[in-house]
């Protein structure tokens, strides 16, 4: 029966505690970005995506809205908007789930086991069905082009105001992010 | 003041009334009517496509297929459907006895729209009646009750003939009616009337009901054989088949898309089955072993064709025949009582006896028992004992004399909340009797709300009449509670259907009716036509006016002493300057009369914060619920929630719809994109091209690119300058949506596409689409073009020529449009050749494309007139002439046709796409009655949680489930405990460091502190360490940008913390810091 706002705080905390880089905008918790690494032993390995998380007022009763900010070639992710078609995040969401589930389980599973039968990106699905090798090739090309590690990925001015709020607990070990650049 | 613009002509002569009623008498027997229309209904379900598409054509030509005013009755149509409404419009009803209960019933029926209603009462208005009949004012005292109501009732709906009968009612007169209701008749007379009705050919539906103080009862007899066509009002359930076995019995499994809602014994029909085509014969089949995703058929399918694919099962609703007992048999042998409150499971038989004893008392003494008279109570109890002795095997072993005593005390009073509840129930029973829709009450229902009495003992002197309008209420509750009601400060949030009913109830009860009392009502909405079928304080001349103001004025006419202020502010965080701390602190109780969860949650939060009781209610069609939120006694509204509404997966809506809802969702989003979002985007660009361009360059992503492409398309290639351009655009949209896209999709996924495991790609629930071939002779194609081009013209401010409304002319115009042959894009398939390693053109860097698009856009805008702007169109469902719903229904139906999904008519499309919440007057009135019974408790004070009641009711079944509210969850930590109602208060202008220390002193380690959605402190954010010595109040101001009003001395923060000893999260209360 925690108040929704407290659940929000707790969930974000859990993410940070699990070494996820969380990028808030002016300390707001209604929407923020999380860095997501493609799972090992998948064609997405090595790719790093910025994932936008929007927590509705009714969170956790209402599901968060999740979208890839940089491009990804995947049957269940809309190439244009980055939105994801995944039942656990949409239709079968339960308040028992939290953000950590999304980043530890749901998204890695989605990338490991794409479902070409319910495609949002028809081209990707069709390619996966017809020619898995070409599909994986294209996935890797996309990773190379759009999802290289974050340091290089931060480019234009629009990121300046957010990067100051970045935080990463793992900064001492993997040294990727977290340095404020005022 | 409500203006009396129209002269209302109501017939008040009783002979004339009888004549009218005679004229309207149905010549056909009612069974005939029911059976023939039941058949008609079935056929219309089967032939939904043809008949309803025809209906649309007729609509488009300007003439309505029937006489239902769909704008007025849309919310009610969503509950009943057209067939039930037509039967209702053909029904003549008698309401006898016009105290509060009769008035409520008559109001609900006039709003519902019966053909005629005849009011019968032989008595005159007394001061006593003013506490429950909202049609009476002090000037009416001495007039006949029926005559005093008739004009005001007529105002509610001109389509209903309202007449009166002021003399003796002979039973032969009953033959003019399909249903008769008696609210104040002796058992002796009732037996006589009922006997006549039961044996009449066709039978006349008979309802007897009474409310006596806090007790009420209903009896229904709809004749020896009554056919119910729809027992629950729910849509027939469906399932998508995955497999059927060749077996005996046959096993049917369905796709695990949605759980099946079938029950054993349900009848179903099959359609679209491939392979085992024997099942497509349309024959109803009974199911067994119903599971979430499968069931069996009592049928041997061994020799049937082997199941291949496809198939849909649809539940078939069976008519049910009820055999009612006449009153004389039912009194002796009442059968099962409909139970409402399990904590009072033994009460209905006692009340059955009590009402008979009261009837005996009135018969013997010629009056009601006096309030507080022990002598009269004893006399009534003696009658009850006597009656009980004669009951044979129905005799009660023991009974609670205390309950009978209270029954006797208050028996003369009609309380408004009780009248509202039973007015709703009986109103619904009349609708059932007239239409066969929903399951009738079979046959007795009793209810009481003794818990509403004040907790302190009532002295007989409290009941003394003061010769004013509240005397009836005082005779039940005493004058002390009456004073509390009058002095109360109440806030009603919302002035729609619930709000109107509440205002009427409160005015009659005298709540906020002293100079000390104050009722504040707020609603930011204005009155629309569709409101009038149930928001009964509004008239058609009020359309466009503010709801709260009109309702407040009307309520003041019911009781001029009502001290009310009407506001037009939406209750939300933005209006906290209006509804400030002082306002909230002044309140005694808050009543929600809202229609959305967001506002309910907000008010719940405020009530929780200011520790105010919140009386919550809501309705959905024939269902209603009420929930009491009482500080420290119950959980709050937000503590338990309904699962969020089911939404179709994006990919389904995008490319794989399998029902009309999916098509409508898609149509709605296309409407918004084409007619609202893109024109808005165009205007944003035009109003400041440089700012727009740089923001797009900054974003630099695929979405920005998409937006730019749309804007450019709209201003360049697709720009319309004449109406003919709009027709061309519409024609090309048709081609794109319903032909090209389907061709592309089936090119990418051919019908025989398989997965790696060899399973077909196009398997259930996916449906294989086929492109449409445009034809100017297909009326639905032309309808689509007409709606699309008219709306397109509107966005470009192009005048719509008169000919645009003639299908023939549109057909001529559309034939001039040149449509190019479509070639599916093949870039996916060429990846196997040498180019595969380089990314295709679609994937060139967005930023380059964006730059290019911006250049083109700047070029293009130079050619535009300087003041050129588009007109974005906002979807408005409730205007039948704006073509919005025509366009959406057209889009959805053409898409449905692509996927061979059954189409729907415009009305049904409007219900789904417009998210029209079905609503009727009966359940609304009932909900407010239940809440007002709780209001007595909340304002009287001192009640324990055991006295309060939450309700869930469904008038369609009918079902009443009344229970105590749930307690708030108690959290225990070390030697402390608290609930959601508690708060930790800190006096002192603490710094962050001090706050953390204060918590550490309790053994708590705080890791996150926030205000609203802003983070003030998170132990993992290194830079938050700099905030340690800042005052918390300053952080709230700076980081969360909260403006603290000058008068406020505290701020609140949410702290997430854990037990320092075991690291477990502790859910602590809100922390309030009093900084000065």
Coordinates of C-alpha atoms in Angstrom, one line a residue, chain A residues 12-84:
Chain A
X12 CA 14.4 4.1 -9.2
X13 CA 16.6 3.4 -6.2
X14 CA 16.6 -0.3 -7.0
X15 CA 17.7 0.4 -10.6
X16 CA 20.6 2.5 -9.4
X17 CA 21.6 0.0 -6.8
X18 CA 21.8 -2.6 -9.6
X19 CA 24.4 -0.4 -11.4
X20 CA 22.1 1.0 -14.1
X21 CA 22.9 4.5 -15.2
X22 CA 19.8 6.6 -14.6
X23 CA 19.6 10.0 -16.2
X24 CA 17.0 12.3 -14.6
X25 CA 15.9 15.7 -15.9
X26 CA 16.1 18.4 -13.3
X27 CA 15.6 15.7 -10.5
X28 CA 12.2 14.8 -11.9
X29 CA 11.1 11.2 -11.5
X30 CA 8.1 11.2 -13.9
X31 CA 10.4 10.6 -16.8
X32 CA 14.0 9.7 -17.2
X33 CA 16.4 7.8 -19.3
X34 CA 18.1 4.5 -18.5
X35 CA 21.1 3.1 -20.3
X36 CA 20.5 -0.4 -21.5
X37 CA 23.1 -2.9 -22.8
X38 CA 22.2 -5.5 -25.4
X39 CA 22.2 -9.0 -23.8
X40 CA 25.2 -11.3 -24.2
X41 CA 25.0 -14.0 -26.8
X42 CA 22.6 -12.1 -28.9
X43 CA 23.1 -10.1 -32.1
X44 CA 22.4 -7.1 -29.9
X45 CA 25.5 -7.7 -27.7
X46 CA 27.7 -4.6 -27.6
X47 CA 24.8 -2.3 -28.4
X48 CA 24.0 0.4 -25.9
X49 CA 20.6 2.1 -26.0
X50 CA 19.2 5.0 -24.1
X51 CA 15.7 3.9 -23.0
X52 CA 13.1 6.5 -22.1
X53 CA 11.0 5.6 -19.1
X54 CA 7.8 7.5 -18.4
X55 CA 6.0 6.7 -15.1
X56 CA 2.4 7.6 -15.2
X57 CA 0.7 9.2 -12.2
X58 CA -1.0 5.9 -11.5
X59 CA 2.3 3.9 -11.5
X60 CA 2.7 1.1 -10.5
X61 CA -1.0 0.4 -11.1
X62 CA -0.6 1.6 -14.7
X63 CA 2.3 0.4 -16.7
X64 CA 5.3 2.6 -17.4
X65 CA 5.8 3.7 -21.0
X66 CA 9.1 2.4 -22.4
X67 CA 10.8 3.4 -25.7
X68 CA 14.2 3.1 -27.3
X69 CA 15.6 6.5 -28.1
X70 CA 18.3 5.4 -30.5
X71 CA 17.4 3.1 -33.3
X72 CA 17.1 -0.6 -33.0
X73 CA 16.3 -3.2 -35.7
X74 CA 13.9 -5.6 -34.0
X75 CA 10.5 -7.1 -35.0
X76 CA 8.8 -5.9 -31.9
X77 CA 10.1 -2.4 -31.7
X78 CA 8.7 0.4 -33.9
X79 CA 11.6 1.7 -35.9
X80 CA 10.2 5.2 -36.0
X81 CA 9.0 5.8 -32.5
X82 CA 11.1 3.2 -30.6
X83 CA 7.9 2.0 -28.9
X84 CA 7.8 -1.6 -27.8

